[in-house]
Amino acid sequence: MAASLSSSSFIHPQLRHIVSKMTLFDTLLFFVIHFVDKLGFWHRLPVLLGLAYLGIRRHLHQRYNLLHVGGINGQKYETEEFSYRTADGKCNHPGDDIIGSQGTFFGRNMPPANSRYGLLDPHPTVVANKLLERNKFIDNGKQFNMIACSWIQFMIHDWIDHMEDTQQVELKAPDKIADGCPLKSFKFYKTKKVSGSAYTKTGSLNTRTPWWDGSVIYGNNEDGMRKVRTFKDGRLRIAEDGLLEHDEKGIPISGDIRNFWAGFSLLQALFVKEHNAENYPGFDDEKLYRHARLVTSAVLAKIHTIDWTVELLRTDTLLAGMRINWYGFLGKKIKDLFGHIGGPVLSGLVGLRRPRDHGVPYSLTEEFVSVYRMHSLLPEKFILRGIHSTASEYECPPVVEEVPMGEMAGKDGEKRLSEVGMEQMLVSMGHQACGAIKLWSYPSWMRNLVPHDINGEDRPDQVDMAAMEIYRDRERGVARYNEFRRNLLMIPISSWEDLTDEEEVIEALHDVYGNDVEKLDLLIGLHAEKKIKGFAISETAFFIFLLIASRRLESDRFFTTNFNSRTYTEKGLEWVNKTETLKDVIDRHFPGMTKKWMKCTSAFSVWDSEPNQTTYIPLYLRPAP
Ligand code: HEM
């Protein structure tokens, strides 16, 4: 029955072989989303129907888009003895101590690319020159500011980084375009390939702990953790001016310091403040540290889920969806009163009795890394604003300087930050829109970038990040755009016109890829794709988020079984429960700042934008946008 359904002419011919592997029930569910996809309107459905569509999609992705890579080599352990987040991410999965720890494999959301194209086809520098290089800065309007941009780097540095090989590779721009390249040739380390995987011959390793465990401030292993702790009263190290401390070379001391810049290190410092503000009388240093880490990590996860993502994907359906992930369909009030009742839909993923990994051990995936390649969010210049007005209510601060972004990065950026101070930096970031994720928006200063080693030191070889990112996806066997869509059960494109209606883009794609839509690189497709109204990212990238954003919460013992007062303490849980947004954290540490400098609702929108309008229609009953 399932086989005859999957050969139905209703299904796009290129999706039939994927659907043929589904159960009958899932095939029927697939029919529903495929029907909606053909009409291209899930995002125009009323909130409840939109949620139903996303629920079905997420279910299918959980069944067919989670592939484990590598062996499962861990051991059973006593979970009761580890009711805290360990330094290297071990002892979180209830049945295996290694899953999710530092140095484990990246998983996959689909098999490695099946493509016939070579690593240099077309040459990454040609793609970078003709499709990525920024010709004019285009911002995200008022939707997303520089805090939002830094926030996602802050989260990336909590979750993922590929282990490198010791061997280098050199990319040389072909003669025809070499003159137009900031670097005619450049060297970088290959991604380390490790064998021993069930679905792939080789896989790569994550040097960060993939759990949402705050490793960006706490470190990814015992050494990293020791560097940041004071070993007194559970505190983390922080300088007197409220910013990060630095070592004798001027490198900041924090959990992850690779490719740091002023905005990123400011967020690290803010969350060190958050950690240090927690206080549990009677606890010794170790106990206090462990509790404050649990609570701060949960605050990070919560802000990302119900504040940052809601601003990234500004629609009623996503607002409802993200709140359901945290609080459930019944909402915060009911959950506060009755606790977690009735399963994940009614009460959310947080607080589930047991973690759920859908039969596939938790990891973050190669495809997740690829869809988070969002360097186009970074502008060319950082706009510094003055904050010395005496007004007490909202005011737009004047611009005092426009600093090239390169000067805000690395050690120079740290010097700048310490001159400016935390308050002025935060207000300036709040008022500056970040870049849009579009073609021709890749920061030009990143095409000649000094990358960092894992210990934050400058490397001797500059890199062209735009070209390197194209190479990375190909090197790691990430499917190109159209294959990626098919694997995500999306309707593939058959011409450039299916991707975009911008003439200029179509012409440029034709110039680089001819008529071969299969050749289109993933990064280029994600940047060129016509966006859903309110979304700052592409729909294709979003479907990976839909799967992984839930997974980061539901697979983690400390957001499920152990999200309780026994593990967090009553006070700790209350801290998490009372913190809803980044604004709450800013208000805690800088009282008066948002009142004076922020007009909008979320700290991730441009601060001089209008606050959200009050709508009297209940969220779930809101009609089509
Ligand atoms: C000043 C800010 C930033 C600098 C200097 C920077 C620099 C870098 C460098 C040098 C790499 C390694 C490239 C490689 O070897 O493949 C990298 C990787 C990456 N960056 Fe950034 N980045 C910045 C901000 C951001 C932001 C805002 C995002 C947004 C999501 C981001 C997302 C990523 C991702 C997803 C990777 C791939 C990680 C991996 O390969 O595992 N970065 N970045």
XYZ file of C-alpha atoms and ligand atoms in Angstrom:
668
model
C 0.000 0.000 0.000
C 2.748 2.495 1.047
C 4.719 1.519 -2.086
C 1.778 2.144 -4.413
C 1.066 5.476 -2.717
C 4.672 6.553 -3.123
C 4.570 5.956 -6.873
C 1.522 8.235 -7.132
C 1.827 10.935 -9.763
C 0.812 13.419 -7.072
C 4.299 13.122 -5.581
C 7.100 15.051 -7.242
C 9.061 12.437 -9.259
C 12.336 13.321 -7.531
C 10.860 12.628 -4.097
C 9.307 9.254 -4.850
C 12.331 7.151 -3.917
C 12.561 8.863 -0.500
C 8.838 8.451 0.170
C 8.975 4.787 -0.879
C 10.951 4.080 2.309
C 8.271 5.526 4.584
C 5.631 3.659 6.558
C 2.044 3.954 5.374
C 1.152 6.388 8.149
C 4.141 8.600 7.396
C 3.392 8.470 3.675
C -0.058 9.828 4.429
C 1.437 12.555 6.568
C 3.865 13.320 3.767
C 0.896 13.732 1.385
C -0.454 16.458 3.652
C 2.725 18.550 3.725
C 3.456 17.893 0.072
C 0.019 19.153 -0.863
C 0.605 22.335 1.146
C 4.112 22.711 -0.331
C 2.733 22.472 -3.847
C 0.468 25.398 -3.063
C 3.435 27.102 -1.355
C 1.432 28.504 1.514
C 2.096 26.902 4.911
C 3.337 30.258 6.223
C 0.125 31.922 5.069
C -2.099 29.552 7.037
C -3.853 30.637 10.250
C -1.695 29.950 13.316
C -3.260 26.616 14.323
C -3.041 25.127 10.836
C 0.504 26.431 10.410
C 1.444 24.721 13.680
C -0.125 21.472 12.488
C 1.930 21.635 9.284
C 5.139 22.239 11.266
C 4.261 19.456 13.701
C 3.906 16.972 10.838
C 7.093 18.171 9.203
C 9.056 17.905 12.427
C 7.750 14.382 12.964
C 8.870 13.305 9.478
C 12.296 14.898 9.925
C 12.686 13.135 13.272
C 11.967 9.849 11.499
C 13.942 10.316 8.304
C 16.518 13.054 8.862
C 18.551 11.875 11.823
C 21.572 9.754 11.019
C 24.102 8.702 13.587
C 27.749 8.822 12.557
C 30.482 6.881 14.365
C 30.192 4.147 16.953
C 28.534 4.270 20.346
C 31.446 3.542 22.623
C 30.378 4.878 25.967
C 29.445 3.118 29.171
C 26.513 3.076 31.540
C 26.965 5.253 34.587
C 25.066 6.304 37.689
C 23.039 9.353 36.605
C 22.364 10.303 40.245
C 26.075 10.903 40.756
C 26.114 13.366 37.870
C 23.327 15.779 38.523
C 25.398 18.616 37.058
C 26.883 19.529 33.685
C 30.386 18.092 33.429
C 33.320 20.044 31.980
C 33.506 18.031 28.738
C 29.826 17.205 28.244
C 30.080 13.601 29.427
C 27.330 11.946 31.499
C 24.289 13.661 30.082
C 22.688 10.894 27.990
C 21.119 8.561 30.592
C 22.503 5.335 29.116
C 25.875 6.283 27.671
C 28.449 8.567 29.255
C 30.174 9.681 26.019
C 27.269 10.834 23.830
C 27.370 14.604 23.315
C 30.808 15.050 24.830
C 33.723 16.997 23.381
C 35.379 15.234 20.422
C 32.390 13.112 19.374
C 31.166 12.890 15.773
C 28.979 15.350 13.957
C 25.833 13.506 12.945
C 24.016 13.984 9.655
C 20.522 14.955 8.612
C 20.904 13.221 5.290
C 23.386 10.959 3.544
C 26.586 12.598 2.298
C 26.326 14.304 -1.081
C 25.761 12.064 -3.991
C 27.029 14.688 -6.380
C 29.210 14.162 -9.389
C 30.864 17.563 -9.086
C 34.474 18.012 -8.012
C 35.712 20.045 -5.041
C 36.656 22.916 -7.333
C 33.625 22.896 -9.629
C 33.019 25.792 -9.984
C 36.090 27.265 -8.300
C 35.199 28.554 -4.783
C 36.894 31.902 -5.481
C 34.739 32.340 -8.596
C 31.610 31.678 -6.519
C 32.853 34.083 -3.850
C 33.696 36.827 -6.376
C 30.618 36.583 -8.496
C 27.952 35.788 -5.901
C 29.074 36.531 -2.361
C 31.377 39.591 -2.312
C 29.461 42.495 -0.778
C 28.971 45.367 -3.205
C 26.744 47.428 -0.957
C 25.745 46.908 2.666
C 22.105 45.808 2.915
C 20.740 45.566 6.430
C 17.936 43.542 7.966
C 15.758 46.589 8.510
C 14.712 47.002 12.131
C 14.246 43.282 12.717
C 17.677 42.186 13.863
C 20.489 44.175 15.468
C 24.169 43.628 16.222
C 23.326 41.988 19.554
C 21.322 39.394 17.601
C 24.249 38.875 15.233
C 26.741 38.470 18.090
C 24.285 36.253 19.944
C 24.286 33.646 17.224
C 28.077 33.579 17.096
C 27.948 33.207 20.893
C 25.646 30.175 20.489
C 27.679 28.657 17.632
C 30.681 28.795 19.945
C 28.651 26.920 22.537
C 27.750 24.115 20.102
C 30.003 23.391 17.156
C 33.463 23.580 15.642
C 35.136 21.089 13.347
C 38.385 19.417 14.312
C 41.074 20.210 11.744
C 43.683 18.010 10.152
C 47.389 18.810 10.397
C 47.600 18.955 6.597
C 46.949 22.187 4.775
C 45.247 22.774 1.475
C 45.889 25.752 -0.809
C 43.228 27.431 -2.917
C 44.560 29.429 -5.884
C 42.222 31.717 -7.748
C 42.117 30.968 -11.483
C 44.060 33.580 -13.536
C 40.879 34.985 -15.070
C 39.591 36.292 -11.771
C 42.726 36.441 -9.595
C 42.988 40.232 -9.937
C 39.555 40.643 -8.426
C 40.374 38.497 -5.360
C 41.659 40.036 -2.120
C 43.858 36.912 -1.776
C 45.080 35.309 -4.986
C 45.858 32.171 -3.042
C 45.511 31.104 0.568
C 46.158 28.128 2.797
C 44.084 26.520 5.505
C 43.828 23.224 7.355
C 41.664 20.469 5.935
C 38.790 19.191 8.023
C 39.977 16.073 9.840
C 38.309 12.943 8.520
C 37.860 10.035 10.885
C 36.718 6.594 9.857
C 34.295 4.233 11.515
C 30.811 5.388 10.614
C 27.746 3.386 9.761
C 26.246 5.755 7.141
C 29.384 7.392 5.871
C 32.874 6.085 5.311
C 34.268 8.969 7.279
C 32.965 11.609 9.596
C 34.263 14.674 11.417
C 34.588 15.513 15.076
C 33.165 18.353 17.105
C 35.772 20.099 19.271
C 33.015 21.779 21.282
C 30.384 20.077 23.415
C 27.172 20.024 21.356
C 24.903 20.256 24.419
C 23.355 23.617 25.266
C 25.624 23.754 28.279
C 27.134 27.224 28.156
C 30.560 25.869 27.163
C 31.152 29.195 25.385
C 31.741 30.642 28.868
C 32.586 27.501 30.872
C 34.986 25.751 28.460
C 34.817 22.423 26.679
C 36.921 20.323 29.021
C 38.573 20.237 32.418
C 41.452 22.554 31.391
C 39.088 25.070 29.868
C 36.900 25.005 32.954
C 39.870 25.521 35.285
C 40.973 28.594 33.335
C 37.705 30.429 33.824
C 36.918 29.602 37.437
C 38.092 31.544 40.500
C 37.444 28.513 42.776
C 35.898 30.875 45.279
C 32.164 31.115 45.931
C 31.407 29.354 42.661
C 32.456 32.421 40.666
C 33.917 32.839 37.197
C 36.794 35.202 36.462
C 35.853 38.704 35.401
C 37.792 41.982 35.308
C 36.965 44.997 37.461
C 35.470 46.892 34.533
C 32.938 44.060 34.105
C 34.619 42.780 30.932
C 36.581 39.575 30.425
C 40.037 39.258 31.923
C 42.928 38.826 29.476
C 46.117 36.776 29.535
C 49.591 38.240 29.080
C 49.169 38.086 25.276
C 45.951 40.092 25.385
C 43.721 37.096 24.634
C 40.464 37.050 26.593
C 39.964 34.391 29.252
C 36.704 32.629 28.558
C 35.228 29.269 27.598
C 35.771 29.671 23.871
C 37.992 32.338 22.413
C 38.412 31.386 18.785
C 37.698 34.212 16.304
C 36.595 36.553 19.078
C 35.480 40.113 18.441
C 34.233 42.848 20.766
C 30.493 42.031 20.413
C 31.047 38.357 21.094
C 33.294 38.870 24.112
C 30.804 41.404 25.490
C 28.108 38.702 25.563
C 30.512 36.319 27.251
C 31.161 38.934 29.935
C 27.430 39.627 30.357
C 26.724 35.954 31.036
C 29.676 35.656 33.396
C 27.985 38.464 35.328
C 24.779 36.455 35.190
C 26.525 33.360 36.561
C 28.249 35.351 39.299
C 25.018 37.023 40.388
C 23.514 33.727 41.504
C 23.778 32.941 45.151
C 22.749 29.849 47.076
C 23.498 30.355 50.783
C 25.221 27.414 52.426
C 26.631 26.001 49.189
C 30.386 25.508 48.875
C 32.355 26.689 45.834
C 31.840 23.519 43.790
C 28.131 23.179 44.497
C 27.521 26.839 43.787
C 29.459 26.672 40.518
C 27.492 23.629 39.368
C 24.114 25.123 40.177
C 24.894 28.485 38.660
C 26.078 26.729 35.483
C 22.871 24.721 35.196
C 20.757 27.827 35.679
C 22.786 30.075 33.351
C 22.746 27.424 30.597
C 18.972 27.141 30.909
C 18.656 30.936 30.727
C 20.727 30.916 27.514
C 18.564 28.180 26.004
C 15.372 29.945 26.990
C 16.399 33.333 25.598
C 17.432 31.675 22.364
C 14.147 29.780 22.110
C 11.545 32.368 23.024
C 13.330 35.641 22.314
C 16.096 35.367 19.664
C 14.352 32.835 17.394
C 11.068 34.681 17.636
C 12.792 37.808 16.310
C 14.593 35.830 13.579
C 11.344 34.289 12.332
C 8.848 37.047 12.992
C 5.457 35.465 12.396
C 2.606 34.575 14.749
C 2.979 30.886 13.916
C 6.612 30.822 14.927
C 5.945 32.875 18.039
C 3.382 30.230 19.040
C 5.660 27.354 17.982
C 8.682 28.525 19.953
C 6.629 29.193 23.072
C 5.102 25.727 22.742
C 8.617 24.256 22.644
C 9.346 25.813 26.030
C 5.986 26.065 27.792
C 3.677 23.824 25.769
C 0.328 24.529 24.179
C -1.252 25.213 27.563
C 1.182 28.043 28.153
C 3.263 29.459 30.963
C 0.482 30.143 33.470
C -0.804 26.561 33.422
C 2.719 25.139 33.552
C 3.584 27.392 36.509
C 0.471 26.224 38.331
C 0.394 22.506 37.537
C 3.899 21.667 36.332
C 4.578 19.510 33.303
C 1.318 17.733 32.519
C 0.108 15.835 29.478
C 3.218 15.407 27.333
C 5.394 17.549 25.071
C 2.623 19.197 23.048
C 0.627 20.400 26.028
C 3.508 21.250 28.380
C 6.542 21.669 26.146
C 9.833 19.879 25.724
C 11.368 21.385 28.827
C 10.558 19.279 31.872
C 9.738 16.052 29.989
C 10.067 12.999 32.225
C 12.716 11.454 29.993
C 14.960 12.824 27.237
C 13.918 11.844 23.711
C 16.419 11.296 20.925
C 14.125 9.446 18.486
C 16.413 6.446 18.522
C 19.459 8.387 17.329
C 22.104 9.458 19.871
C 22.322 13.225 20.239
C 24.853 15.233 18.267
C 24.724 18.341 16.145
C 25.001 17.734 12.424
C 27.057 18.694 9.380
C 23.963 20.197 7.764
C 23.221 22.229 10.881
C 26.702 23.771 10.660
C 26.138 24.600 6.990
C 22.805 26.362 7.447
C 24.363 28.452 10.221
C 26.961 29.916 7.864
C 25.632 33.424 8.401
C 28.671 35.653 8.207
C 26.620 38.010 5.992
C 25.024 39.236 9.232
C 28.292 41.050 9.966
C 28.518 44.650 8.680
C 31.517 46.541 7.252
C 31.599 49.107 10.034
C 30.654 49.142 13.657
C 28.696 52.254 14.615
C 29.679 53.565 17.999
C 27.169 55.786 19.789
C 27.489 58.309 22.617
C 25.598 57.626 25.841
C 26.194 60.732 27.875
C 22.775 62.286 27.702
C 20.952 63.073 30.940
C 17.463 62.266 29.636
C 15.636 59.647 31.682
C 13.279 58.204 29.033
C 14.038 56.687 25.636
C 16.370 58.682 23.451
C 18.234 57.819 20.258
C 21.952 58.112 21.035
C 24.102 60.070 18.556
C 26.708 58.372 16.344
C 30.223 59.194 17.536
C 32.384 57.023 15.289
C 32.206 54.429 12.544
C 34.893 51.824 13.170
C 35.915 49.312 10.453
C 34.822 45.862 11.662
C 38.359 44.492 11.264
C 39.402 46.856 14.088
C 36.692 45.465 16.362
C 37.994 41.907 15.929
C 40.742 40.037 17.780
C 43.064 41.779 20.234
C 42.519 45.227 18.656
C 38.820 44.773 19.241
C 39.421 43.910 22.898
C 41.403 47.147 23.358
C 38.592 49.105 21.738
C 36.039 47.401 23.933
C 37.899 48.219 27.105
C 38.139 51.916 26.072
C 34.448 52.056 25.240
C 33.156 49.973 28.139
C 30.305 47.544 28.362
C 27.429 49.996 28.538
C 28.307 52.070 25.494
C 29.069 48.933 23.493
C 25.749 47.312 24.355
C 23.734 50.433 23.523
C 25.648 50.841 20.240
C 25.070 47.207 19.257
C 21.417 47.588 20.126
C 21.015 50.521 17.746
C 22.795 49.038 14.746
C 20.986 46.763 12.294
C 22.971 43.736 11.207
C 23.415 42.584 7.609
C 20.834 40.717 5.557
C 21.390 37.131 4.448
C 21.386 37.730 0.713
C 23.734 37.326 -2.209
C 26.437 39.985 -2.569
C 26.383 40.580 1.191
C 29.462 38.723 2.403
C 31.632 41.053 4.516
C 34.542 42.201 2.371
C 36.914 42.354 5.375
C 36.370 38.608 5.867
C 37.827 37.866 2.462
C 41.211 38.697 3.909
C 40.866 37.534 7.490
C 43.392 36.500 10.114
C 41.769 33.370 11.576
C 42.506 32.130 15.076
C 43.830 28.903 16.442
C 41.728 27.073 18.978
C 43.623 28.979 21.721
C 42.697 32.366 20.261
C 46.104 33.128 18.720
C 46.404 34.657 15.258
C 47.325 32.246 12.492
C 50.102 33.218 10.066
C 47.973 32.648 6.928
C 45.082 34.930 6.094
C 42.033 33.312 4.538
C 39.263 34.249 2.122
C 36.328 33.140 4.284
C 33.761 33.449 1.492
C 35.633 31.010 -0.765
C 36.603 28.802 2.158
C 32.978 28.336 3.242
C 32.045 27.077 -0.229
C 34.971 24.675 -0.084
C 34.112 23.491 3.443
C 30.596 22.327 2.561
C 31.903 20.442 -0.459
C 34.840 18.972 1.474
C 32.487 17.687 4.195
C 30.152 16.069 1.690
C 27.212 18.326 2.506
C 24.620 18.009 -0.259
C 24.356 20.848 -2.744
C 21.177 22.937 -2.601
C 18.767 20.880 -4.679
C 19.809 17.528 -3.251
C 19.571 19.099 0.212
C 15.962 20.134 -0.480
C 14.985 16.709 -1.754
C 16.430 15.104 1.341
C 14.353 17.495 3.433
C 11.223 16.404 1.540
C 11.004 19.818 -0.096
C 10.105 20.340 -3.724
C 13.373 20.774 -5.645
C 13.876 23.687 -8.029
C 13.938 23.005 -11.741
C 15.010 26.445 -12.942
C 16.578 29.555 -11.409
C 13.155 31.196 -11.599
C 11.921 28.698 -8.981
C 14.508 30.074 -6.576
C 14.098 33.803 -6.995
C 12.419 36.406 -9.136
C 15.341 38.823 -9.036
C 16.568 39.143 -12.633
C 20.057 40.161 -11.616
C 20.418 37.077 -9.388
C 19.174 34.753 -12.116
C 21.713 36.185 -14.536
C 24.585 35.797 -12.071
C 23.602 32.208 -11.196
C 23.497 31.419 -14.870
C 26.934 32.907 -15.335
C 28.447 30.711 -12.575
C 26.447 27.474 -12.856
C 25.050 27.603 -16.401
C 21.654 25.925 -16.484
C 22.671 23.225 -14.047
C 20.520 23.797 -10.960
C 21.932 20.626 -9.375
C 25.343 22.268 -9.191
C 24.160 25.188 -7.083
C 26.113 25.338 -3.820
C 24.050 25.103 -0.649
C 25.316 28.403 0.781
C 24.436 30.231 -2.430
C 20.968 28.677 -2.610
C 20.255 29.631 1.009
C 21.328 33.219 0.320
C 19.467 33.513 -2.994
C 16.171 31.886 -1.967
C 13.150 34.142 -1.827
C 12.322 34.622 1.859
C 9.080 34.070 3.708
C 7.718 37.396 4.982
C 9.116 37.976 8.486
C 11.901 35.385 8.135
C 15.507 36.618 8.199
C 16.681 33.227 6.911
C 15.604 30.909 4.107
C 12.834 28.339 4.439
C 15.324 25.566 3.556
C 17.578 26.535 6.480
C 14.530 26.862 8.714
C 13.483 23.214 8.269
C 16.840 22.125 9.723
C 16.234 24.507 12.654
C 12.752 23.088 13.174
C 14.289 19.706 13.810
C 17.431 20.687 15.690
C 16.068 23.480 17.891
C 13.675 20.968 19.439
C 16.341 18.299 19.644
C 18.739 20.469 21.651
C 16.090 20.696 24.350
C 14.371 17.319 24.286
C 17.564 15.191 24.143
C 19.207 16.865 27.116
C 18.752 15.294 30.545
C 19.110 18.697 32.212
C 16.181 20.143 30.254
C 14.039 17.037 30.790
C 14.397 14.441 33.611
C 16.583 16.713 35.688
C 14.816 19.993 35.033
C 13.479 19.980 38.574
C 14.032 21.626 41.914
C 16.073 18.685 43.181
C 18.717 19.323 40.554
C 18.343 23.085 40.058
C 16.986 24.027 43.554
C 13.716 25.956 43.910
C 15.592 29.213 43.694
C 17.424 28.144 40.552
C 14.232 27.098 38.796
C 12.588 30.341 39.786
C 15.526 32.274 38.281
C 15.028 30.470 34.962
C 11.275 30.842 35.121
C 11.405 34.590 35.761
C 13.875 35.275 32.973
C 11.988 35.445 29.688
C 14.163 37.600 27.490
C 17.603 39.098 27.033
C 16.080 42.400 28.154
C 15.473 40.800 31.579
C 19.173 39.921 31.831
C 20.259 43.402 30.733
C 17.847 44.974 33.233
C 19.288 42.828 36.012
C 22.857 43.996 35.397
C 22.291 47.485 33.991
C 19.193 48.859 35.693
C 17.776 51.791 33.756
C 19.627 51.036 30.516
C 16.716 49.677 28.509
C 14.300 52.284 29.866
C 16.556 55.021 28.645
C 17.900 53.537 25.427
C 15.476 50.900 24.187
C 12.126 51.713 22.642
C 11.296 48.334 21.060
C 10.099 45.132 22.742
C 12.965 42.685 22.220
C 16.621 43.530 22.854
C 17.384 41.778 19.531
C 15.456 44.307 17.380
C 16.949 47.695 16.534
C 16.433 49.643 19.736
C 14.825 52.706 18.168
C 12.097 50.646 16.486
C 8.491 50.754 17.648
C 7.413 48.287 20.367
C 5.185 45.360 19.304
C 1.577 46.404 18.970
C -0.946 44.940 21.356
C -3.204 42.457 19.580
C -6.418 41.412 21.243
C -6.902 38.233 19.226
C -5.473 35.287 21.210
C -2.290 33.945 19.587
C -3.668 30.551 18.561
C -6.736 32.097 16.967
C -4.882 34.561 14.805
C -5.806 34.374 11.141
C -3.593 34.016 8.097
C -1.025 36.845 7.815
C 33.773 38.759 13.881
C 33.008 37.705 13.842
C 33.387 36.365 13.266
C 34.588 35.893 12.850
C 35.932 36.606 12.859
C 34.375 34.532 12.390
C 35.362 33.712 11.874
C 35.221 32.383 11.578
C 36.269 31.495 11.153
C 37.727 31.892 10.926
C 35.728 30.264 11.003
C 36.461 28.979 10.612
C 36.307 28.733 9.147
C 36.833 27.377 8.712
O 37.984 27.059 9.005
O 36.090 26.662 8.073
C 34.327 30.371 11.313
C 33.445 29.327 11.269
C 32.101 29.460 11.444
N 31.421 30.602 11.789
Fe 32.224 32.406 12.126
N 33.062 34.221 12.533
C 32.421 35.307 13.063
C 31.078 35.418 13.323
C 30.152 34.463 13.031
C 28.741 34.665 13.062
C 28.001 35.964 13.396
C 28.170 33.494 12.705
C 26.681 33.310 12.575
C 26.004 32.238 12.695
C 29.235 32.523 12.478
C 29.064 31.193 12.114
C 30.086 30.314 11.833
C 29.892 28.902 11.510
C 28.569 28.148 11.440
C 31.158 28.371 11.277
C 31.499 26.913 10.918
C 31.989 26.147 12.142
C 32.509 24.779 11.782
O 33.122 24.617 10.734
O 32.313 23.839 12.563
N 30.426 33.152 12.677
N 34.035 31.671 11.654
